[in-house]
Structures are given as structure tokens and as C-alpha cells.
Coordinates of C-alpha atoms (C1' of nucleotides) in Angstrom, one line a residue:
Chain A
M22 CA -33.3 -1.3 -31.7
V23 CA -30.5 0.0 -29.9
R24 CA -29.0 -2.7 -27.4
P25 CA -28.8 -1.1 -24.0
K26 CA -25.4 -0.5 -22.7
Q27 CA -24.8 -3.0 -20.3
A28 CA -24.3 -0.6 -17.7
D29 CA -28.3 -0.3 -17.2
Q30 CA -27.8 -4.6 -16.0
H31 CA -25.5 -4.0 -13.5
P32 CA -25.6 -0.5 -11.8
D33 CA -23.1 -1.2 -9.4
L34 CA -20.6 -3.6 -11.6
P35 CA -18.6 -4.3 -9.3
T36 CA -20.7 -5.8 -6.8
A37 CA -22.0 -7.6 -8.8
I38 CA -18.6 -9.2 -10.0
K39 CA -18.0 -9.8 -6.1
E40 CA -21.6 -11.4 -5.5
T41 CA -21.1 -13.1 -8.6
A42 CA -17.2 -14.7 -7.5
R43 CA -19.2 -15.2 -4.3
G44 CA -21.7 -17.2 -6.2
L45 CA -19.4 -19.2 -8.1
I46 CA -17.2 -20.2 -5.0
A47 CA -19.7 -21.3 -3.3
E48 CA -20.9 -24.0 -6.2
N49 CA -16.9 -25.2 -7.6
G50 CA -14.4 -23.5 -4.9
A51 CA -12.2 -20.9 -4.2
A52 CA -9.6 -22.4 -5.6
S53 CA -11.7 -22.5 -9.6
L54 CA -12.5 -19.2 -9.3
S55 CA -12.2 -17.1 -12.6
L56 CA -12.8 -14.1 -14.1
R57 CA -14.1 -15.7 -17.6
A58 CA -16.6 -17.2 -15.2
I59 CA -17.6 -14.9 -14.0
A60 CA -17.7 -12.4 -16.5
R61 CA -19.9 -15.0 -18.2
E62 CA -21.9 -15.6 -15.5
L63 CA -22.5 -11.6 -15.6
K64 CA -23.4 -11.4 -19.3
I65 CA -20.3 -9.4 -20.3
T66 CA -16.4 -9.6 -21.7
A67 CA -14.0 -10.6 -18.7
P68 CA -11.9 -7.8 -20.0
A69 CA -14.7 -5.5 -19.0
I70 CA -13.5 -6.5 -15.0
Y71 CA -10.2 -5.1 -15.2
N72 CA -12.2 -1.2 -15.2
Y73 CA -12.3 -1.9 -11.8
F74 CA -10.2 -4.3 -10.1
P75 CA -6.5 -4.6 -11.8
S76 CA -5.9 -7.8 -11.3
R77 CA -7.6 -11.7 -10.6
D78 CA -5.3 -11.3 -7.0
D79 CA -6.9 -8.1 -6.1
L80 CA -10.4 -9.6 -6.9
V81 CA -9.5 -12.0 -4.3
T82 CA -8.1 -9.8 -2.0
A83 CA -11.4 -7.7 -1.8
L84 CA -13.5 -10.9 -1.4
I85 CA -11.1 -11.2 1.4
V86 CA -11.5 -8.4 3.4
D87 CA -15.3 -8.5 2.2
A88 CA -15.3 -11.5 4.2
Y89 CA -13.0 -10.3 7.8
N90 CA -15.4 -7.4 7.3
S91 CA -19.1 -9.7 7.2
L92 CA -18.2 -11.6 9.8
R93 CA -16.3 -8.7 12.2
D94 CA -19.9 -6.6 11.8
T95 CA -21.5 -9.8 12.0
L96 CA -20.0 -10.2 15.8
L97 CA -20.5 -7.1 16.6
V98 CA -24.1 -6.9 16.1
S99 CA -24.8 -10.6 17.7
Q100 CA -23.2 -8.0 21.2
E101 CA -25.8 -5.9 21.5
G102 CA -27.6 -5.3 24.3
D103 CA -26.6 -4.2 27.6
E104 CA -28.9 -6.6 29.5
K105 CA -26.7 -9.7 28.3
S106 CA -24.5 -11.3 31.4
H107 CA -21.1 -12.2 30.0
A108 CA -21.6 -15.7 29.4
E109 CA -24.7 -15.2 27.3
R110 CA -22.1 -12.5 25.4
I111 CA -19.5 -15.3 24.9
F112 CA -22.2 -17.7 23.9
S113 CA -24.3 -16.1 21.5
S114 CA -20.6 -15.0 19.8
A115 CA -19.7 -18.3 19.8
R116 CA -23.0 -18.7 18.1
T117 CA -23.0 -16.2 15.8
Y118 CA -19.7 -17.0 14.4
R119 CA -21.1 -20.6 13.5
N120 CA -23.7 -19.2 12.3
W121 CA -22.2 -17.1 10.0
A122 CA -19.7 -19.7 8.8
L123 CA -23.0 -21.7 7.9
M124 CA -24.1 -19.2 6.3
H125 CA -21.6 -17.6 4.0
P126 CA -19.1 -21.1 3.5
E127 CA -17.4 -20.0 1.0
E128 CA -16.2 -16.7 3.1
Y129 CA -15.6 -19.0 4.9
S130 CA -13.3 -21.2 2.9
L131 CA -11.6 -18.3 1.3
I132 CA -10.8 -16.7 4.5
F133 CA -9.9 -20.1 6.6
G134 CA -9.7 -22.6 3.8
T135 CA -6.7 -24.1 2.5
P136 CA -4.9 -21.2 0.3
I137 CA -6.1 -20.5 -3.2
P138 CA -3.2 -21.7 -5.5
N139 CA -0.6 -19.2 -6.7
Y140 CA -2.7 -16.5 -5.0
H141 CA -0.7 -14.8 -1.5
A142 CA -2.5 -12.5 0.2
P143 CA -0.8 -8.9 1.0
M144 CA -0.5 -9.0 4.6
E145 CA -0.6 -5.7 5.0
I146 CA -4.7 -5.1 3.5
T147 CA -5.0 -9.1 4.4
G148 CA -3.9 -8.9 8.0
P149 CA -5.3 -5.3 9.3
A150 CA -9.1 -7.4 8.6
A151 CA -8.3 -10.8 10.1
A152 CA -6.9 -8.8 13.3
G153 CA -10.2 -6.6 13.2
S154 CA -12.8 -9.7 13.0
M155 CA -10.5 -11.6 15.7
S156 CA -10.6 -9.0 18.3
V157 CA -14.0 -9.1 18.5
L158 CA -13.9 -12.9 19.9
L159 CA -11.0 -11.3 22.3
G160 CA -13.0 -8.6 23.6
V161 CA -15.7 -10.5 25.2
L162 CA -13.6 -12.4 26.5
D163 CA -11.2 -9.9 28.1
A164 CA -14.7 -8.4 29.6
A165 CA -15.3 -10.7 30.9
W166 CA -12.1 -11.1 32.5
R167 CA -11.9 -7.3 34.0
A168 CA -15.6 -7.7 35.3
G169 CA -13.6 -10.6 37.3
A170 CA -16.1 -13.2 35.7
L171 CA -13.5 -15.6 34.5
K172 CA -11.4 -18.0 36.4
T173 CA -7.6 -17.7 35.3
E174 CA -6.0 -19.7 38.2
G175 CA -4.3 -22.6 37.6
V176 CA -4.5 -22.5 34.1
L177 CA -0.9 -21.5 32.8
D178 CA 2.5 -22.7 34.5
S179 CA 3.8 -20.8 32.4
T180 CA 2.8 -18.8 29.0
P181 CA 3.4 -20.4 26.1
E182 CA 5.3 -19.2 23.6
M183 CA 2.5 -18.4 21.1
V184 CA 0.4 -16.8 24.1
Q185 CA 3.3 -14.6 24.6
A186 CA 3.7 -13.6 20.9
W187 CA 0.0 -12.8 20.8
I188 CA 0.4 -10.8 24.0
D189 CA 3.6 -8.6 22.9
K190 CA 2.3 -8.4 19.6
F191 CA -1.2 -6.6 20.3
S192 CA 0.2 -5.6 23.6
Y193 CA -2.0 -6.7 25.5
D194 CA -2.3 -5.8 29.4
G195 CA -4.2 -8.5 30.6
D196 CA -3.9 -12.1 32.0
P197 CA -2.6 -14.2 29.5
A198 CA -5.1 -17.6 30.5
V199 CA -7.3 -15.2 28.6
I200 CA -5.6 -15.0 25.6
Q201 CA -4.5 -18.7 26.0
F202 CA -9.1 -18.9 26.5
A203 CA -9.9 -17.1 23.2
M204 CA -7.1 -18.8 21.2
A205 CA -8.1 -22.3 22.2
S206 CA -12.3 -21.7 22.0
W207 CA -11.4 -19.8 18.9
A208 CA -9.5 -23.4 17.7
Q209 CA -12.9 -25.2 19.1
I210 CA -15.4 -23.1 17.7
H211 CA -13.2 -23.7 14.2
G212 CA -13.0 -26.9 14.2
I213 CA -16.6 -28.0 14.4
V214 CA -17.2 -25.3 11.9
S215 CA -14.4 -26.6 9.5
L216 CA -15.4 -30.2 9.7
E217 CA -18.8 -29.7 9.1
L218 CA -18.5 -27.6 6.0
N219 CA -16.2 -30.0 4.5
G220 CA -18.4 -32.6 5.5
H221 CA -16.8 -35.2 7.7
Y222 CA -19.2 -35.2 10.8
T223 CA -22.3 -35.7 8.2
A224 CA -21.0 -38.2 5.8
F225 CA -24.1 -40.2 7.4
P226 CA -27.5 -40.6 6.0
K227 CA -27.0 -36.1 5.7
N228 CA -28.4 -33.0 6.8
V229 CA -27.8 -34.9 10.8
S230 CA -28.2 -31.1 12.5
V231 CA -24.7 -30.8 14.9
D232 CA -27.0 -28.4 16.6
S233 CA -27.0 -30.0 20.0
F234 CA -23.5 -31.6 19.7
F235 CA -22.6 -27.5 19.1
E236 CA -24.2 -26.2 22.1
I237 CA -22.9 -28.8 24.4
E238 CA -19.4 -27.9 23.6
I239 CA -19.9 -24.1 23.9
R240 CA -21.2 -25.2 27.4
A241 CA -18.3 -26.9 28.4
M242 CA -15.9 -24.3 26.9
L243 CA -17.9 -21.7 29.5
T244 CA -17.4 -24.4 32.3
R245 CA -13.8 -24.4 31.8
M246 CA -13.3 -20.7 32.1
G247 CA -15.7 -20.8 35.6
L248 CA -18.9 -19.1 33.9
K249 CA -22.1 -21.4 34.1
G250 CA -24.0 -21.2 30.5
Chain B
M4 CA 24.8 -45.1 -26.8
V5 CA 21.7 -46.7 -25.7
R6 CA 19.5 -44.5 -23.9
P7 CA 18.3 -46.5 -20.5
K8 CA 15.0 -47.1 -20.5
Q9 CA 12.9 -45.1 -18.2
A10 CA 11.8 -47.9 -15.9
D11 CA 15.1 -47.8 -14.8
Q12 CA 15.4 -44.9 -13.9
H13 CA 11.5 -44.9 -11.5
P14 CA 11.6 -48.9 -10.2
D15 CA 8.1 -48.5 -8.9
L16 CA 6.4 -45.6 -11.0
P17 CA 3.4 -46.0 -9.4
T18 CA 5.3 -44.9 -6.1
A19 CA 7.1 -42.4 -7.6
I20 CA 4.3 -40.9 -9.1
K21 CA 2.1 -40.9 -5.6
E22 CA 5.5 -39.3 -4.0
T23 CA 5.9 -36.6 -6.5
A24 CA 2.5 -35.9 -6.2
R25 CA 2.9 -35.1 -2.5
G26 CA 5.9 -33.5 -3.1
L27 CA 3.9 -30.9 -5.5
I28 CA 0.8 -30.3 -3.4
A29 CA 3.2 -30.0 -0.4
E30 CA 4.4 -26.9 -2.8
N31 CA 1.5 -25.6 -4.7
G32 CA -1.7 -27.1 -2.9
A33 CA -3.7 -29.7 -3.8
A34 CA -6.1 -28.0 -6.0
S35 CA -3.3 -26.7 -8.2
L36 CA -2.0 -31.0 -8.7
S37 CA -1.8 -31.6 -12.3
L38 CA -0.4 -34.9 -14.6
R39 CA 1.3 -33.1 -16.4
A40 CA 3.5 -31.6 -13.7
I41 CA 4.6 -35.1 -11.8
A42 CA 5.6 -36.2 -15.5
R43 CA 7.8 -33.2 -16.2
E44 CA 9.1 -33.4 -12.5
L45 CA 9.6 -37.5 -12.7
K46 CA 11.1 -36.9 -16.9
I47 CA 8.4 -39.0 -18.3
T48 CA 5.6 -38.2 -20.5
A49 CA 2.0 -37.3 -18.5
P50 CA 0.4 -40.2 -20.7
A51 CA 2.9 -42.8 -19.2
I52 CA 1.5 -42.4 -16.2
Y53 CA -1.9 -43.6 -17.9
N54 CA -0.6 -47.4 -17.6
Y55 CA -1.0 -47.1 -13.6
F56 CA -3.7 -44.8 -13.2
P57 CA -7.1 -44.1 -15.5
S58 CA -7.5 -40.4 -14.8
R59 CA -6.1 -37.9 -12.3
D60 CA -9.1 -38.2 -10.1
D61 CA -7.9 -41.7 -9.7
L62 CA -5.0 -40.8 -8.4
V63 CA -6.1 -38.3 -5.9
T64 CA -8.2 -40.4 -5.0
A65 CA -5.4 -42.8 -4.5
L66 CA -3.3 -40.1 -2.6
I67 CA -6.3 -39.6 -0.4
V68 CA -6.4 -43.1 0.7
D69 CA -2.6 -43.3 1.9
A70 CA -3.1 -40.4 3.9
Y71 CA -6.2 -41.9 6.1
N72 CA -4.3 -45.1 6.1
S73 CA -0.7 -43.5 6.9
L74 CA -2.1 -41.7 9.9
R75 CA -3.7 -44.7 10.9
D76 CA -0.9 -46.4 11.0
T77 CA 0.8 -43.7 12.9
L78 CA -1.8 -44.1 15.6
L79 CA -2.2 -47.3 15.5
V80 CA 2.2 -47.4 16.9
S81 CA 1.3 -44.6 19.2
Q82 CA -0.7 -46.7 21.4
E83 CA 1.9 -49.7 21.6
G84 CA 3.0 -50.2 25.2
D85 CA 1.4 -51.8 27.8
E86 CA 2.3 -50.0 30.2
K87 CA 0.9 -47.1 29.8
S88 CA -2.1 -45.5 31.4
H89 CA -5.9 -44.7 29.7
A90 CA -4.0 -41.0 29.8
E91 CA -0.6 -41.3 28.5
R92 CA -2.8 -43.6 25.5
I93 CA -4.7 -40.3 24.7
F94 CA -2.3 -37.7 25.6
S95 CA 0.3 -39.6 22.7
S96 CA -2.7 -40.0 19.9
A97 CA -3.5 -36.5 19.7
R98 CA 0.3 -35.8 20.2
T99 CA 0.8 -38.2 17.2
Y100 CA -2.0 -37.2 15.0
R101 CA -0.8 -33.5 15.1
N102 CA 2.4 -34.4 14.9
W103 CA 1.8 -36.4 11.7
A104 CA 0.2 -33.2 10.0
L105 CA 2.6 -31.2 10.9
M106 CA 5.0 -33.9 9.0
H107 CA 1.9 -34.6 6.1
P108 CA 0.8 -30.9 5.2
E109 CA -0.1 -31.4 2.0
E110 CA -1.7 -35.1 3.2
Y111 CA -3.9 -33.6 5.6
S112 CA -5.0 -30.8 3.1
L113 CA -5.9 -33.4 0.9
I114 CA -8.0 -35.4 3.5
F115 CA -9.4 -32.7 5.8
G116 CA -8.7 -29.6 3.9
T117 CA -11.0 -27.8 1.3
P118 CA -11.9 -30.1 -1.6
I119 CA -10.4 -30.3 -5.0
P120 CA -12.5 -28.2 -7.4
N121 CA -14.0 -30.7 -10.6
Y122 CA -13.2 -33.9 -7.5
H123 CA -15.4 -35.9 -6.8
A124 CA -13.9 -38.5 -3.6
P125 CA -15.8 -41.7 -3.9
M126 CA -17.2 -42.5 -0.8
E127 CA -17.3 -46.1 -1.3
I128 CA -13.7 -46.1 -1.1
T129 CA -12.8 -43.0 1.0
G130 CA -15.5 -43.8 3.6
P131 CA -14.1 -47.1 5.2
A132 CA -10.7 -45.8 4.9
A133 CA -11.6 -42.2 6.7
A134 CA -13.6 -44.7 9.0
G135 CA -10.5 -46.4 9.9
S136 CA -8.2 -43.7 11.1
M137 CA -11.2 -42.1 13.4
S138 CA -12.2 -45.6 14.7
V139 CA -8.6 -45.4 16.3
L140 CA -9.1 -42.5 18.0
L141 CA -12.4 -43.3 19.0
G142 CA -10.6 -47.0 20.4
V143 CA -8.7 -44.8 22.9
L144 CA -11.1 -43.1 24.5
D145 CA -14.1 -46.3 24.1
A146 CA -10.5 -48.4 26.3
A147 CA -10.2 -46.2 29.1
W148 CA -14.1 -46.1 28.9
R149 CA -14.5 -49.5 29.7
A150 CA -12.1 -49.9 32.2
G151 CA -13.9 -46.9 34.0
A152 CA -11.2 -44.6 34.2
L153 CA -13.7 -41.5 31.8
K154 CA -16.3 -39.6 33.7
T155 CA -19.3 -39.3 31.7
E156 CA -22.0 -38.3 34.5
G157 CA -24.4 -35.3 33.1
V158 CA -22.3 -34.4 30.5
L159 CA -25.3 -35.6 28.3
D160 CA -28.8 -34.3 29.1
S161 CA -30.3 -36.0 26.0
T162 CA -28.1 -37.5 23.0
P163 CA -27.6 -35.3 20.5
E164 CA -28.5 -35.8 16.8
M165 CA -25.4 -36.2 15.6
V166 CA -23.7 -38.3 18.0
Q167 CA -26.9 -40.8 17.4
A168 CA -26.1 -40.9 14.0
W169 CA -22.8 -42.2 14.3
I170 CA -24.1 -44.1 17.2
D171 CA -26.6 -46.1 15.2
K172 CA -24.4 -46.2 11.6
F173 CA -21.7 -47.7 13.6
S174 CA -23.3 -49.8 15.8
Y175 CA -21.5 -48.3 19.1
D176 CA -22.6 -49.6 22.3
G177 CA -21.1 -47.7 24.7
D178 CA -21.4 -44.4 26.2
P179 CA -23.3 -41.4 24.1
A180 CA -20.7 -39.2 25.7
V181 CA -17.9 -41.3 24.7
I182 CA -18.7 -40.2 21.4
Q183 CA -19.0 -36.3 22.5
F184 CA -15.4 -37.0 23.5
A185 CA -14.4 -38.3 20.9
M186 CA -15.8 -35.7 18.2
A187 CA -15.0 -32.6 20.6
S188 CA -11.4 -34.1 21.2
W189 CA -11.1 -34.1 17.3
A190 CA -13.0 -31.2 16.6
Q191 CA -10.5 -29.2 18.9
I192 CA -7.0 -31.0 17.7
H193 CA -8.3 -30.1 14.2
G194 CA -9.2 -26.6 15.0
I195 CA -5.5 -26.5 16.0
V196 CA -3.6 -27.8 13.8
S197 CA -6.2 -26.4 10.8
L198 CA -5.6 -23.0 11.9
E199 CA -1.5 -23.7 12.7
L200 CA -0.9 -25.2 9.3
N201 CA -3.0 -22.3 7.2
G202 CA -0.8 -19.5 9.4
H203 CA -3.6 -18.3 11.0
Y204 CA -1.8 -18.2 14.5
T205 CA 1.7 -17.9 13.1
A206 CA 1.2 -14.8 10.8
F207 CA 3.5 -13.2 13.5
P208 CA 7.0 -13.0 13.7
K209 CA 7.1 -16.4 11.9
N210 CA 9.0 -19.4 13.8
V211 CA 6.2 -19.2 16.9
S212 CA 6.0 -22.3 18.6
V213 CA 2.6 -24.0 19.2
D214 CA 3.5 -27.2 21.3
S215 CA 3.0 -25.8 24.7
F216 CA -0.1 -24.1 24.1
F217 CA -1.4 -27.4 22.5
E218 CA -0.3 -29.3 25.4
I219 CA -2.6 -27.3 27.5
E220 CA -5.0 -27.6 25.5
I221 CA -4.8 -31.6 25.5
R222 CA -4.3 -31.6 29.2
A223 CA -7.6 -29.6 29.5
M224 CA -9.3 -31.9 27.5
L225 CA -8.1 -34.8 29.6
T226 CA -9.4 -33.0 32.6
R227 CA -12.9 -32.5 31.2
M228 CA -13.1 -36.0 30.8
G229 CA -12.3 -37.0 34.6
L230 CA -8.6 -37.7 33.8
K231 CA -5.7 -36.3 35.1
G232 CA -3.3 -35.9 32.8
Chain C
dT4 C1' 24.1 -70.6 -28.0
dG5 C1' 20.8 -68.3 -31.3
dT6 C1' 16.7 -66.7 -33.0
dA7 C1' 12.1 -65.1 -34.3
dC8 C1' 8.0 -62.9 -32.0
dA9 C1' 4.8 -61.2 -28.2
dT10 C1' 4.9 -58.1 -24.7
dC11 C1' 4.0 -53.8 -23.0
dA12 C1' 5.7 -49.6 -20.7
dG13 C1' 7.0 -45.3 -22.0
dT14 C1' 6.8 -41.9 -26.6
dG15 C1' 5.2 -37.3 -29.0
dA16 C1' 2.3 -35.8 -31.6
dA17 C1' -2.6 -34.0 -31.3
dC18 C1' -7.6 -32.5 -30.1
dG19 C1' -9.8 -29.6 -28.0
dC20 C1' -10.6 -26.9 -23.9
dG21 C1' -10.0 -22.7 -20.4
dC22 C1' -7.2 -19.4 -18.4
dG23 C1' -5.4 -13.9 -17.5
dT24 C1' -4.2 -10.1 -20.0
dT25 C1' -3.3 -6.9 -23.9
dC26 C1' -4.8 -3.7 -27.1
dA27 C1' -7.2 -1.2 -30.5
dC28 C1' -11.7 0.2 -31.0
dT29 C1' -17.0 1.6 -30.5
dG30 C1' -20.6 3.8 -29.3
dA31 C1' -23.8 5.5 -25.4
dT32 C1' -23.5 9.2 -22.1
dG33 C1' -22.9 14.0 -20.8
dT34 C1' -20.8 18.4 -21.1
dA35 C1' -19.4 23.0 -23.6
dC36 C1' -20.8 26.5 -26.3
Chain D
dT10 C1' -32.8 23.5 -28.5
dG11 C1' -29.1 22.0 -30.8
dT12 C1' -24.7 20.7 -32.5
dA13 C1' -19.7 19.6 -31.5
dC14 C1' -16.4 17.3 -29.1
dA15 C1' -14.6 14.3 -24.5
dT16 C1' -14.9 10.3 -21.8
dC17 C1' -14.6 6.4 -20.4
dA18 C1' -17.1 1.5 -19.8
dG19 C1' -17.4 -2.3 -21.7
dT20 C1' -16.2 -4.9 -26.6
dG21 C1' -13.8 -8.7 -29.3
dA22 C1' -10.0 -10.4 -31.3
dA23 C1' -5.7 -12.3 -30.1
dC24 C1' -1.3 -13.8 -27.2
dG25 C1' 1.1 -17.6 -24.9
dC26 C1' -0.4 -20.6 -21.9
dG27 C1' -0.9 -25.7 -18.8
dC28 C1' -4.2 -28.7 -18.8
dG29 C1' -6.2 -33.9 -19.6
dT30 C1' -6.7 -37.3 -22.6
dT31 C1' -6.4 -39.9 -27.2
dC32 C1' -3.9 -42.6 -30.1
dA33 C1' -0.9 -44.7 -33.0
dC34 C1' 4.0 -45.7 -32.8
dT35 C1' 8.9 -47.8 -30.8
dG36 C1' 11.8 -50.2 -28.9
dA37 C1' 13.9 -52.7 -24.8
dT38 C1' 13.0 -57.0 -22.6
dG39 C1' 11.3 -61.7 -21.8
dT40 C1' 10.3 -66.1 -23.6
dA41 C1' 9.4 -70.4 -26.7
dC42 C1' 11.8 -72.8 -29.3

DNA sequence: TGTACATCAGTGAACGCGCGTTCACTGATGTAC
DNA sequence: TGTACATCAGTGAACGCGCGTTCACTGATGTAC
């Protein structure tokens, strides 16, 4: 009896490694991810992983980049459809962001959660990936503003330091208030999603839906921007 | 030469253990906290810790309870002063919450960050501690509402499931919109603080202040509640 | 004041474990002739 | 079609490490007489 080559069981091993890693992170958290656990799960030996990822940190970096790209792609798809109003587009981006996080909690915690101990993300790789997904969110607001759909008067007395930093970094030539809105909306959505994912909202009987609470908050967000949801 | 007893070097060893633990969490993250590292730092041996904490998990639980209590106490102090208006009280609670988080990032990540792998918080201990600090925040809003300072008309068509769960759990007899406001404000503040602490806002030249961005958001929050900041 | 003794905080060795990473290797596969 | 050989993905043993926890112990301190 000839034992089949392992490759036969995992035609695309690098992908299988990453998928298994995501599964393990979902179970035990990103901090306790280990190459040996991945290998055990895949029924290969740990050194085999080194054929595809030079070290554990490189695997983690690949997972982070994948996560940012997945979020970005999901957001882009949600914006398709020319018939949508600006309010609808913003609304659907917000919903999509939350839904993506709820469906991929392990990836959300990987990019927005507490950093993994002893892992230092190489900014020249994760930076652009992060900017890619964030720029989609900003893009929706910017488009709405350029179409004159956003009320920005009186939002800012002067430009906050952080908003200015963003403007400088990305050479943004629109209204600073759009950046303020973008960062505020992001914080609001992230705040809800983060509390939700870590069980701070639902320490109740369990299975309490956050959906309608979230919808109301997004509507309030749109109202603040001068849009009707 | 008689070697002094270790107890002489650490008159209050349980406290010293917790302080050292907080220091190590600040350095390397809560996920990598180890009894041996604490002992090393204190120049004692690891088993000595077992005289005060029956296991690593019990130490972590103590740290979490301490964190919640510290946050609660800090919030309570910030509310003192009868001369303050409701808007001022809410504003100062928000500021205090953020400042506490910035001054104690290790404790903030302990209670609101990604859970520590293989640690399961005993809800009967951490639950009341969490409720204690959260009820201070809710208390400020509730007081403002009872004084008629909050505009709650039209905020809720119907009561979201999660808001109702809170009302049931804490037998709240006020306006459900107050709970909606409380949870929304908490999410907004937590969102900003969380992004700030994890470096998602300040991946810039570094040292970019979030202060005025935050102030504007709190003011917007007050405006939404019908208060002028 | 002096002696015998109980207390108990902290020690040091040891346990079994899982980890990332290295290394020389094996053996199935594909290629060249 | 058949043989010799190069390739290279995956193996298995080994390394040095740090971890939580247990255990019998030591030795300074406080107490009783």
C-alpha cells in the first residue's frame, strides 16, 4: 500500500494553511495561533509550512493583508448599483462593514483587535492594505460631498490636528469636515462592532440582536451629515 | 551576612504582583502575561505567587476587577461638583473615560480588548464589576433625562431588542431612548479610544493628537441629545 | 531575659507541555534521453 | 517504452526555550512559657 503524497490531500497547501489558521484564530484567538497547531489540523508536520511562509510572522502578515483585502472587496461590491442614492450607499457601506466583521470575527480581530504579542506588523506591507480598505469608506463620503449631498457648514471651527494629518498624508483636497465625518463614522461603527464581538453588549441571556440598535445609530449618523436615511 | 527576607523588599506582595503584572501587560500585551515573568521582575520565584493567587487565571480576574473599579472610581470623582450643568457632567464623563483609557491602556485592553487566550472570565465576578462602571455612565444620562434636559422624542420608533434587554436586566424605568443614547455614546467613545490605542488613527508621523477630534465628537453627541455643549 | 516551638512566606528542583525553527533525509514525481 | 537522474514537497528528530503548577524544604519571625 502506497501512502498518498500529502500534496494530494491539500492541492493548494498555502491556502489551506491560511484557512486553517483563520479557523484556529476563530476558536482560540489570534494571540495563541501556532504553526504546530495548524500542522496538526492539516495532518502535516510543522516544518512543511516553511515551504510557503518563511516564518510565523510572515504567515500572520499574509493573514492581515488578506483580511484588509477581503474587507475592501466586500465594501466595493456593496457599492455597486448606479441607482443608489448617496444616503443608500453610505448606509449599505456601514451595514456591509458590520456584516463582514460579524461573518469574519477572526479577521476583524486580527486587523482591529489587540495586537498579537511579539508580532510586529511590517508597516510597508500592512499600511497600504489598511489604506486600501479605509479609502473605500472615505470614497463614499467624498462622493456624496462632491455631489453636494453633505451638510458640512458649522461642523468644524478649525481643523483638528488628526484630521489635518490625514489630509496631508493622502493629499485630500476636499472639505476637512468630510474627513471628520469619515473618522467619526468609522469610530462609531467600529465601536459598536467591537463591543458586540467581544461580548460587552450581549452579556445578557445571549442571542440578543444588535441589528436595530445599529440601524438607528447609522440613521443618526446620516442625519448629522445632513442626509436623510 | 544575613539575606533579608523577601517580604521586606515587597511589604505588600499581592499589590506588587498586580502592579508588576500591569507593567508587563503594558509592555507586551495581556495575552503574553506570565507568572514567571512577574516573578523574575520582582526577584522572587514563581511559586511564591501561589501564596496570594491560586492560579494565573485568578490573578487575571483580580486585574480585571481592579480595572473596572479603577474606571468606576475615576468616573465618580469626575462627576463631583454640584455647580456643573448636565451637559458639563456628560462632557466630563466622556473626557474622563478617554483619559483613563489613555493613562491605563493595559487595563483598558484587559477589559475591552481581545480576550486572553485560554482565559475564561468568571462572569459572576467580572459581571458586577463591569456593571458597576457602566452604571456610572448611564447614571449621568439618566439624571439629565430626569431633569428634563434630554430630547428623546422621535429617537426611537420602537425599542431595539438590545435596548429592551438592558431595560429588563437592570429594571430600568426611564425612557428607552436614554439607554439608546447611553449605548451609542459608549460605542462612540470606545470606538475612538480603541482605534487610538491600537494605533489605527496615529499611524502617521506619530504623536498626532486626537484631542480636538474627540472634543468635536462629544459635542456632536450632546447636540444629538438636545443639549448644547 | 532566655529558650523551645509553631507558623508560614518564599525557595529550588522537578514535572510535562507546546512552541518556533534547523537540519539532513526520503521518496514520489516529472524530465531527458 | 524503458531507464537514469534531478527536483523538491514533506518528514522526523532534534535544539533550546518558557510556561503553569506541584512539592518537600528552609529559615526568619513571633509566641508561649
